[in-house]
mmCIF file of C-alpha atoms in Angstrom:
data_model
loop_
_atom_site.group_PDB
_atom_site.id
_atom_site.type_symbol
_atom_site.label_atom_id
_atom_site.label_comp_id
_atom_site.label_asym_id
_atom_site.label_seq_id
_atom_site.Cartn_x
_atom_site.Cartn_y
_atom_site.Cartn_z
ATOM 1 C CA UNK A 1 -0.093 -0.171 0.104
ATOM 2 C CA UNK A 2 2.917 2.393 0.788
ATOM 3 C CA UNK A 3 4.613 1.577 -2.431
ATOM 4 C CA UNK A 4 1.280 2.604 -4.192
ATOM 5 C CA UNK A 5 1.157 5.815 -2.464
ATOM 6 C CA UNK A 6 4.568 6.406 -3.133
ATOM 7 C CA UNK A 7 4.040 5.962 -6.679
ATOM 8 C CA UNK A 8 1.003 8.336 -6.897
ATOM 9 C CA UNK A 9 2.779 10.825 -4.889
ATOM 10 C CA UNK A 10 5.698 10.701 -7.667
ATOM 11 C CA UNK A 11 3.199 10.904 -10.649
ATOM 12 C CA UNK A 12 1.541 13.883 -8.992
ATOM 13 C CA UNK A 13 4.995 15.576 -8.544
ATOM 14 C CA UNK A 14 6.002 14.891 -12.284
ATOM 15 C CA UNK A 15 2.906 16.199 -13.486
ATOM 16 C CA UNK A 16 3.332 19.576 -11.566
ATOM 17 C CA UNK A 17 6.835 20.234 -13.020
ATOM 18 C CA UNK A 18 5.295 19.333 -16.511
ATOM 19 C CA UNK A 19 2.821 22.180 -16.034
ATOM 20 C CA UNK A 20 4.891 24.490 -14.429
ATOM 21 C CA UNK A 21 7.270 24.017 -17.014
ATOM 22 C CA UNK A 22 4.546 24.514 -19.910
ATOM 23 C CA UNK A 23 3.394 27.748 -18.038
ATOM 24 C CA UNK A 24 7.255 29.007 -17.841
ATOM 25 C CA UNK A 25 7.117 28.500 -22.008
ATOM 26 C CA UNK A 26 4.272 30.123 -22.539
ATOM 27 C CA UNK A 27 5.115 33.245 -20.288
ATOM 28 C CA UNK A 28 8.295 33.282 -22.515
ATOM 29 C CA UNK A 29 6.544 32.985 -25.567
ATOM 30 C CA UNK A 30 4.192 35.931 -25.414
ATOM 31 C CA UNK A 31 6.710 38.615 -26.176
ATOM 32 C CA UNK A 32 7.931 36.570 -29.186
ATOM 33 C CA UNK A 33 4.130 36.392 -30.202
ATOM 34 C CA UNK A 34 3.757 40.281 -29.895
ATOM 35 C CA UNK A 35 6.958 40.779 -32.107
ATOM 36 C CA UNK A 36 5.587 38.580 -34.804
ATOM 37 C CA UNK A 37 2.343 40.286 -34.630
ATOM 38 C CA UNK A 38 3.848 43.593 -34.616
ATOM 39 C CA UNK A 39 5.978 42.553 -37.729
ATOM 40 C CA UNK A 40 3.094 41.359 -39.470
ATOM 41 C CA UNK A 41 1.005 44.555 -38.894
ATOM 42 C CA UNK A 42 4.070 46.407 -40.006
ATOM 43 C CA UNK A 43 4.150 44.462 -43.206
ATOM 44 C CA UNK A 44 0.214 44.947 -43.905
ATOM 45 C CA UNK A 45 0.768 48.745 -43.642
ATOM 46 C CA UNK A 46 3.568 49.041 -45.970
ATOM 47 C CA UNK A 47 1.693 46.584 -48.361
ATOM 48 C CA UNK A 48 -1.268 49.423 -48.274
ATOM 49 C CA UNK A 49 1.209 52.125 -48.991
ATOM 50 C CA UNK A 50 2.868 50.497 -51.539
ATOM 51 C CA UNK A 51 -0.191 49.151 -53.744
ATOM 52 C CA UNK A 52 -1.949 52.259 -54.067
ATOM 53 C CA UNK A 53 -3.192 51.293 -57.659
ATOM 54 C CA UNK A 54 -6.208 53.343 -58.479
ATOM 55 C CA UNK A 55 -8.263 51.286 -61.071
ATOM 56 C CA UNK A 56 -11.504 51.981 -63.068
ATOM 57 C CA UNK A 57 -13.418 51.104 -65.873
ATOM 58 C CA UNK A 58 -13.549 53.658 -68.832
ATOM 59 C CA UNK A 59 -16.512 54.109 -71.256
ATOM 60 C CA UNK A 60 -15.953 55.818 -74.723
ATOM 61 C CA UNK A 61 -18.937 56.332 -77.002
ATOM 62 C CA UNK A 62 -19.219 58.409 -80.400
ATOM 63 C CA UNK A 63 -21.560 61.080 -81.074
ATOM 64 C CA UNK A 64 -24.176 58.586 -81.213
ATOM 65 C CA UNK A 65 -23.901 57.072 -77.998
ATOM 66 C CA UNK A 66 -22.264 53.833 -79.445
ATOM 67 C CA UNK A 67 -19.257 52.137 -77.407
ATOM 68 C CA UNK A 68 -16.008 52.635 -79.162
ATOM 69 C CA UNK A 69 -13.608 49.789 -79.103
ATOM 70 C CA UNK A 70 -9.837 49.374 -80.408
ATOM 71 C CA UNK A 71 -8.441 52.038 -78.578
ATOM 72 C CA UNK A 72 -4.958 51.591 -77.100
ATOM 73 C CA UNK A 73 -3.239 52.669 -73.796
ATOM 74 C CA UNK A 74 -1.273 55.097 -75.754
ATOM 75 C CA UNK A 75 -4.805 56.823 -76.539
ATOM 76 C CA UNK A 76 -5.589 57.662 -73.175
ATOM 77 C CA UNK A 77 -4.555 60.508 -70.734
ATOM 78 C CA UNK A 78 -5.475 60.271 -67.231
ATOM 79 C CA UNK A 79 -5.184 63.178 -64.616
ATOM 80 C CA UNK A 80 -5.288 63.096 -60.896
ATOM 81 C CA UNK A 81 -6.266 66.644 -59.357
ATOM 82 C CA UNK A 82 -4.890 67.947 -62.880
ATOM 83 C CA UNK A 83 -1.715 66.543 -62.482
ATOM 84 C CA UNK A 84 -1.001 64.055 -65.442
ATOM 85 C CA UNK A 85 -0.495 60.281 -64.448
ATOM 86 C CA UNK A 86 1.522 57.538 -66.012
ATOM 87 C CA UNK A 87 -1.292 54.628 -66.894
ATOM 88 C CA UNK A 88 0.410 51.357 -65.542
ATOM 89 C CA UNK A 89 -2.277 48.970 -66.111
ATOM 90 C CA UNK A 90 -4.496 48.690 -69.232
ATOM 91 C CA UNK A 91 -7.037 45.850 -70.346
ATOM 92 C CA UNK A 92 -9.902 45.394 -72.469
ATOM 93 C CA UNK A 93 -10.783 41.972 -71.473
ATOM 94 C CA UNK A 94 -14.450 41.287 -71.073
ATOM 95 C CA UNK A 95 -14.936 40.427 -67.546
ATOM 96 C CA UNK A 96 -17.626 38.201 -65.998
ATOM 97 C CA UNK A 97 -19.863 40.702 -64.003
ATOM 98 C CA UNK A 98 -21.626 40.473 -60.320
ATOM 99 C CA UNK A 99 -24.690 42.339 -60.490
ATOM 100 C CA UNK A 100 -26.702 43.691 -57.764
ATOM 101 C CA UNK A 101 -30.429 44.340 -59.181
ATOM 102 C CA UNK A 102 -32.125 47.126 -57.182
ATOM 103 C CA UNK A 103 -35.985 46.623 -57.991
ATOM 104 C CA UNK A 104 -38.703 48.877 -56.609
ATOM 105 C CA UNK A 105 -41.750 47.686 -55.279
ATOM 106 C CA UNK A 106 -43.133 50.871 -53.597
ATOM 107 C CA UNK A 107 -46.588 52.417 -54.069
ATOM 108 C CA UNK A 108 -45.360 54.934 -56.648
ATOM 109 C CA UNK A 109 -44.345 52.271 -59.071
ATOM 110 C CA UNK A 110 -47.833 50.669 -59.153
ATOM 111 C CA UNK A 111 -48.438 52.038 -62.897
ATOM 112 C CA UNK A 112 -44.857 51.437 -63.586
ATOM 113 C CA UNK A 113 -43.843 48.063 -62.302
ATOM 114 C CA UNK A 114 -44.205 45.925 -65.241
ATOM 115 C CA UNK A 115 -41.783 48.320 -67.314
ATOM 116 C CA UNK A 116 -39.532 47.872 -64.773
ATOM 117 C CA UNK A 117 -39.776 44.116 -64.825
ATOM 118 C CA UNK A 118 -39.543 44.186 -68.929
ATOM 119 C CA UNK A 119 -36.119 46.264 -68.081
ATOM 120 C CA UNK A 120 -34.794 43.325 -65.806
ATOM 121 C CA UNK A 121 -35.613 40.837 -68.181
ATOM 122 C CA UNK A 122 -34.229 42.121 -71.167
ATOM 123 C CA UNK A 123 -30.994 42.876 -69.103
ATOM 124 C CA UNK A 124 -30.646 39.281 -67.842
ATOM 125 C CA UNK A 125 -31.319 37.984 -71.524
ATOM 126 C CA UNK A 126 -28.501 40.015 -72.919
ATOM 127 C CA UNK A 127 -26.000 39.023 -69.967
ATOM 128 C CA UNK A 128 -23.082 36.757 -70.275
ATOM 129 C CA UNK A 129 -23.753 33.026 -68.895
ATOM 130 C CA UNK A 130 -20.894 33.629 -66.444
ATOM 131 C CA UNK A 131 -22.528 36.641 -64.717
ATOM 132 C CA UNK A 132 -24.427 36.450 -61.398
ATOM 133 C CA UNK A 133 -27.035 38.242 -59.840
ATOM 134 C CA UNK A 134 -28.371 38.945 -56.563
ATOM 135 C CA UNK A 135 -31.850 40.616 -56.192
ATOM 136 C CA UNK A 136 -32.767 43.383 -53.779
ATOM 137 C CA UNK A 137 -36.108 44.833 -53.603
ATOM 138 C CA UNK A 138 -37.748 47.703 -51.398
ATOM 139 C CA UNK A 139 -40.771 49.471 -50.489
ATOM 140 C CA UNK A 140 -41.082 50.527 -46.763
ATOM 141 C CA UNK A 141 -37.859 48.475 -46.089
ATOM 142 C CA UNK A 142 -35.121 47.475 -48.012
ATOM 143 C CA UNK A 143 -33.990 43.413 -48.160
ATOM 144 C CA UNK A 144 -32.049 40.766 -50.289
ATOM 145 C CA UNK A 145 -34.502 38.899 -51.593
ATOM 146 C CA UNK A 146 -32.279 36.423 -53.443
ATOM 147 C CA UNK A 147 -28.282 36.085 -52.960
ATOM 148 C CA UNK A 148 -26.092 35.813 -55.872
ATOM 149 C CA UNK A 149 -27.044 33.026 -58.234
ATOM 150 C CA UNK A 150 -26.278 32.154 -62.022
ATOM 151 C CA UNK A 151 -29.864 30.930 -62.287
ATOM 152 C CA UNK A 152 -31.555 34.018 -64.127
ATOM 153 C CA UNK A 153 -34.787 32.117 -63.775
ATOM 154 C CA UNK A 154 -34.961 32.246 -60.133
ATOM 155 C CA UNK A 155 -34.913 36.430 -60.315
ATOM 156 C CA UNK A 156 -37.474 36.499 -62.901
ATOM 157 C CA UNK A 157 -39.897 33.799 -61.272
ATOM 158 C CA UNK A 158 -39.577 35.925 -57.706
ATOM 159 C CA UNK A 159 -41.029 38.815 -59.379
ATOM 160 C CA UNK A 160 -43.685 37.170 -61.675
ATOM 161 C CA UNK A 161 -46.225 38.660 -59.916
ATOM 162 C CA UNK A 162 -44.938 42.017 -58.508
ATOM 163 C CA UNK A 163 -46.929 43.732 -55.701
ATOM 164 C CA UNK A 164 -46.411 47.201 -55.325
ATOM 165 C CA UNK A 165 -47.137 48.957 -51.861
ATOM 166 C CA UNK A 166 -46.143 51.329 -49.366
ATOM 167 C CA UNK A 167 -43.387 53.857 -48.960
ATOM 168 C CA UNK A 168 -40.057 54.110 -50.714
ATOM 169 C CA UNK A 169 -36.633 53.244 -49.356
ATOM 170 C CA UNK A 170 -34.612 53.586 -52.399
ATOM 171 C CA UNK A 171 -31.582 54.825 -50.621
ATOM 172 C CA UNK A 172 -31.336 51.951 -48.043
ATOM 173 C CA UNK A 173 -31.418 49.591 -50.864
ATOM 174 C CA UNK A 174 -28.996 51.095 -52.754
ATOM 175 C CA UNK A 175 -26.618 51.112 -49.585
ATOM 176 C CA UNK A 176 -27.098 47.548 -49.506
ATOM 177 C CA UNK A 177 -26.761 46.835 -52.814
ATOM 178 C CA UNK A 178 -23.184 48.642 -52.814
ATOM 179 C CA UNK A 179 -22.146 46.661 -49.808
ATOM 180 C CA UNK A 180 -23.363 43.266 -51.060
ATOM 181 C CA UNK A 181 -22.125 43.740 -54.633
ATOM 182 C CA UNK A 182 -18.623 43.261 -53.443
ATOM 183 C CA UNK A 183 -19.512 39.587 -52.003
ATOM 184 C CA UNK A 184 -19.923 38.781 -55.616
ATOM 185 C CA UNK A 185 -17.447 36.277 -56.967
ATOM 186 C CA UNK A 186 -16.861 38.224 -60.191
ATOM 187 C CA UNK A 187 -14.034 40.965 -60.621
ATOM 188 C CA UNK A 188 -16.800 43.481 -62.024
ATOM 189 C CA UNK A 189 -19.077 44.701 -59.802
ATOM 190 C CA UNK A 190 -22.057 46.482 -61.000
ATOM 191 C CA UNK A 191 -25.499 47.869 -59.462
ATOM 192 C CA UNK A 192 -28.305 48.092 -62.015
ATOM 193 C CA UNK A 193 -31.187 50.119 -60.352
ATOM 194 C CA UNK A 194 -34.860 49.944 -61.630
ATOM 195 C CA UNK A 195 -36.830 52.806 -60.033
ATOM 196 C CA UNK A 196 -38.569 56.327 -60.534
ATOM 197 C CA UNK A 197 -35.630 57.562 -58.346
ATOM 198 C CA UNK A 198 -37.956 58.560 -55.331
ATOM 199 C CA UNK A 199 -37.516 58.144 -51.777
ATOM 200 C CA UNK A 200 -39.355 58.872 -48.594
ATOM 201 C CA UNK A 201 -38.508 56.363 -46.029
ATOM 202 C CA UNK A 202 -34.791 55.474 -45.944
ATOM 203 C CA UNK A 203 -32.559 55.552 -42.845
ATOM 204 C CA UNK A 204 -29.503 56.610 -44.974
ATOM 205 C CA UNK A 205 -29.418 60.070 -46.470
ATOM 206 C CA UNK A 206 -28.649 60.564 -49.968
ATOM 207 C CA UNK A 207 -25.353 61.860 -48.985
ATOM 208 C CA UNK A 208 -24.342 58.568 -47.063
ATOM 209 C CA UNK A 209 -25.266 56.826 -50.254
ATOM 210 C CA UNK A 210 -22.934 59.122 -52.543
ATOM 211 C CA UNK A 211 -20.036 58.711 -50.010
ATOM 212 C CA UNK A 212 -20.287 54.847 -50.036
ATOM 213 C CA UNK A 213 -20.517 55.138 -54.230
ATOM 214 C CA UNK A 214 -17.615 57.440 -53.937
ATOM 215 C CA UNK A 215 -15.828 55.044 -51.936
ATOM 216 C CA UNK A 216 -17.086 51.749 -53.937
ATOM 217 C CA UNK A 217 -15.405 50.283 -57.085
ATOM 218 C CA UNK A 218 -18.842 49.340 -58.379
ATOM 219 C CA UNK A 219 -20.398 50.727 -61.296
ATOM 220 C CA UNK A 220 -23.922 52.001 -61.075
ATOM 221 C CA UNK A 221 -26.491 52.031 -64.060
ATOM 222 C CA UNK A 222 -29.937 52.834 -63.715
ATOM 223 C CA UNK A 223 -33.234 52.585 -65.852
ATOM 224 C CA UNK A 224 -35.392 55.665 -64.776
ATOM 225 C CA UNK A 225 -38.976 54.400 -64.891
ATOM 226 C CA UNK A 226 -40.098 57.868 -65.301
ATOM 227 C CA UNK A 227 -40.574 60.583 -67.718
ATOM 228 C CA UNK A 228 -37.391 62.563 -67.616
ATOM 229 C CA UNK A 229 -38.982 65.858 -68.792
ATOM 230 C CA UNK A 230 -41.938 65.355 -66.416
ATOM 231 C CA UNK A 231 -43.284 68.571 -64.826
ATOM 232 C CA UNK A 232 -43.937 66.594 -61.606
ATOM 233 C CA UNK A 233 -41.669 67.369 -58.954
ATOM 234 C CA UNK A 234 -41.318 63.962 -57.499
ATOM 235 C CA UNK A 235 -40.308 62.817 -61.045
ATOM 236 C CA UNK A 236 -37.733 65.678 -61.549
ATOM 237 C CA UNK A 237 -36.134 64.799 -58.170
ATOM 238 C CA UNK A 238 -36.082 60.883 -58.759
ATOM 239 C CA UNK A 239 -34.631 61.453 -62.148
ATOM 240 C CA UNK A 240 -31.979 63.936 -60.950
ATOM 241 C CA UNK A 241 -30.969 61.613 -57.951
ATOM 242 C CA UNK A 242 -30.434 58.541 -60.591
ATOM 243 C CA UNK A 243 -28.214 60.665 -62.825
ATOM 244 C CA UNK A 244 -26.220 61.911 -60.006
ATOM 245 C CA UNK A 245 -25.415 58.645 -58.241
ATOM 246 C CA UNK A 246 -24.552 56.815 -61.650
ATOM 247 C CA UNK A 247 -22.209 59.811 -62.914
ATOM 248 C CA UNK A 248 -20.239 59.372 -59.708
ATOM 249 C CA UNK A 249 -19.226 56.048 -60.279
ATOM 250 C CA UNK A 250 -18.628 56.134 -64.139
ATOM 251 C CA UNK A 251 -22.082 54.576 -64.966
ATOM 252 C CA UNK A 252 -25.258 56.188 -66.668
ATOM 253 C CA UNK A 253 -28.938 56.375 -66.106
ATOM 254 C CA UNK A 254 -31.159 55.769 -69.304
ATOM 255 C CA UNK A 255 -34.941 56.958 -69.489
ATOM 256 C CA UNK A 256 -36.598 54.699 -71.951
ATOM 257 C CA UNK A 257 -40.225 56.108 -73.273
ATOM 258 C CA UNK A 258 -41.121 53.172 -75.445
ATOM 259 C CA UNK A 259 -40.492 49.373 -75.240
ATOM 260 C CA UNK A 260 -38.345 49.531 -78.468
ATOM 261 C CA UNK A 261 -36.335 52.323 -76.811
ATOM 262 C CA UNK A 262 -36.004 50.135 -73.453
ATOM 263 C CA UNK A 263 -34.487 47.221 -75.486
ATOM 264 C CA UNK A 264 -32.417 49.417 -77.141
ATOM 265 C CA UNK A 265 -31.119 51.149 -73.739
ATOM 266 C CA UNK A 266 -30.691 47.843 -72.095
ATOM 267 C CA UNK A 267 -28.321 46.491 -74.938
ATOM 268 C CA UNK A 268 -26.382 49.644 -74.616
ATOM 269 C CA UNK A 269 -25.786 49.017 -70.938
ATOM 270 C CA UNK A 270 -24.416 45.371 -71.966
ATOM 271 C CA UNK A 271 -22.303 46.624 -74.963
ATOM 272 C CA UNK A 272 -20.538 49.155 -72.612
ATOM 273 C CA UNK A 273 -19.953 46.424 -69.878
ATOM 274 C CA UNK A 274 -18.417 44.409 -72.606
ATOM 275 C CA UNK A 275 -16.522 46.788 -74.257
ATOM 276 C CA UNK A 276 -15.205 48.834 -71.233
ATOM 277 C CA UNK A 277 -11.235 49.758 -70.775
ATOM 278 C CA UNK A 278 -9.804 49.082 -67.494
ATOM 279 C CA UNK A 279 -7.425 51.595 -66.561
ATOM 280 C CA UNK A 280 -4.991 51.907 -63.523
ATOM 281 C CA UNK A 281 -2.304 54.266 -62.129
ATOM 282 C CA UNK A 282 -0.425 54.804 -59.114
ATOM 283 C CA UNK A 283 -0.893 58.205 -57.986
ATOM 284 C CA UNK A 284 1.958 60.488 -57.932
ATOM 285 C CA UNK A 285 -0.230 63.305 -55.582
ATOM 286 C CA UNK A 286 -0.380 63.402 -51.771
ATOM 287 C CA UNK A 287 -2.146 60.869 -49.604
ATOM 288 C CA UNK A 288 -3.965 63.261 -47.946
ATOM 289 C CA UNK A 289 -7.388 61.563 -47.281
ATOM 290 C CA UNK A 290 -9.335 64.063 -49.639
ATOM 291 C CA UNK A 291 -11.329 63.751 -52.597
ATOM 292 C CA UNK A 292 -9.010 63.556 -55.917
ATOM 293 C CA UNK A 293 -10.802 64.409 -58.841
ATOM 294 C CA UNK A 294 -10.089 61.959 -61.790
ATOM 295 C CA UNK A 295 -10.047 63.468 -65.341
ATOM 296 C CA UNK A 296 -9.911 61.195 -68.523
ATOM 297 C CA UNK A 297 -9.128 62.184 -71.915
ATOM 298 C CA UNK A 298 -8.749 60.323 -75.141
ATOM 299 C CA UNK A 299 -6.346 61.928 -77.859
ATOM 300 C CA UNK A 300 -8.552 62.148 -80.806
ATOM 301 C CA UNK A 301 -7.147 61.740 -84.325
ATOM 302 C CA UNK A 302 -7.840 63.417 -87.388
ATOM 303 C CA UNK A 303 -10.056 60.355 -88.651
ATOM 304 C CA UNK A 304 -12.182 60.148 -85.416
ATOM 305 C CA UNK A 305 -14.037 62.932 -83.600
ATOM 306 C CA UNK A 306 -16.827 63.546 -81.338
ATOM 307 C CA UNK A 307 -15.717 60.775 -78.679
ATOM 308 C CA UNK A 308 -17.204 61.146 -75.214
ATOM 309 C CA UNK A 309 -15.209 59.620 -72.458
ATOM 310 C CA UNK A 310 -16.911 58.375 -69.070
ATOM 311 C CA UNK A 311 -15.139 56.987 -65.746
ATOM 312 C CA UNK A 312 -14.914 57.549 -62.182
ATOM 313 C CA UNK A 313 -15.079 61.108 -61.023
ATOM 314 C CA UNK A 314 -12.561 60.590 -58.413
ATOM 315 C CA UNK A 315 -11.125 58.699 -55.359
ATOM 316 C CA UNK A 316 -10.309 59.511 -51.701
ATOM 317 C CA UNK A 317 -6.407 59.528 -51.290
ATOM 318 C CA UNK A 318 -6.697 57.576 -47.722
ATOM 319 C CA UNK A 319 -3.450 55.564 -46.703
ATOM 320 C CA UNK A 320 -5.251 52.247 -47.250
ATOM 321 C CA UNK A 321 -5.971 52.884 -50.681
#
């Protein structure tokens, strides 16, 4: 019995010694871990500072609004706050797109919702098979109705019998869309807004949405389901809102008035997305945290005239850029 007790006591001493040793090792390792973490954080900051590439898609159109392809890097000039930059990245590759569809189901769309649905169907019909979509619907509130999918029928079937009612949380829907589209799997991110542009029930303000659009690398396009030249104040405000938001990102808003014009404008959007020039530069201007205005020019030859260039209006020169 004494022998058993002695052995139990010896085992207890060994276990205690091992625990003390492990604790000692753990305490000695803590400063080393902190040092490693510090080095990792330092490297991460250096990466942010040294990868300031500002990249964005650029659309070039002729006098009739048709997309112009075939231009080379040497045909473009880019200015950051009026300072000419060196274009370091240039491609015309047709990239798959992740699209956030923003669909208005508020009461103000009661007489217009089927035109909006027709626009959505035309857009999906013209899309690439590798494109993916998520659907965000809104009236009193905004919600993600369908997460990203390549099954276009799922989107269309969900809106087969659209019910319009309630107030309009458009800004909330766009804000959600700008955040959601970055979860998409494809390199190019696009928001397509199908709405009359009116808002009367959002938590987010137009200024907050504009700020997020400025910080985002997403393109915003809109089909304004409204008469662009209406005398109604709400229609005018809605049209202006859609135009302003799309212009910030280098996208565009269209206001088709007939079914044939609707199909034409949807096709124009798709052609633009497929024929855009992707341009990037490392700014030589200060990292001052301020808004930097981007100006893009095309060197027009004698054979080509009346070209229009559209891209992002600018970016925030923050350190993490």
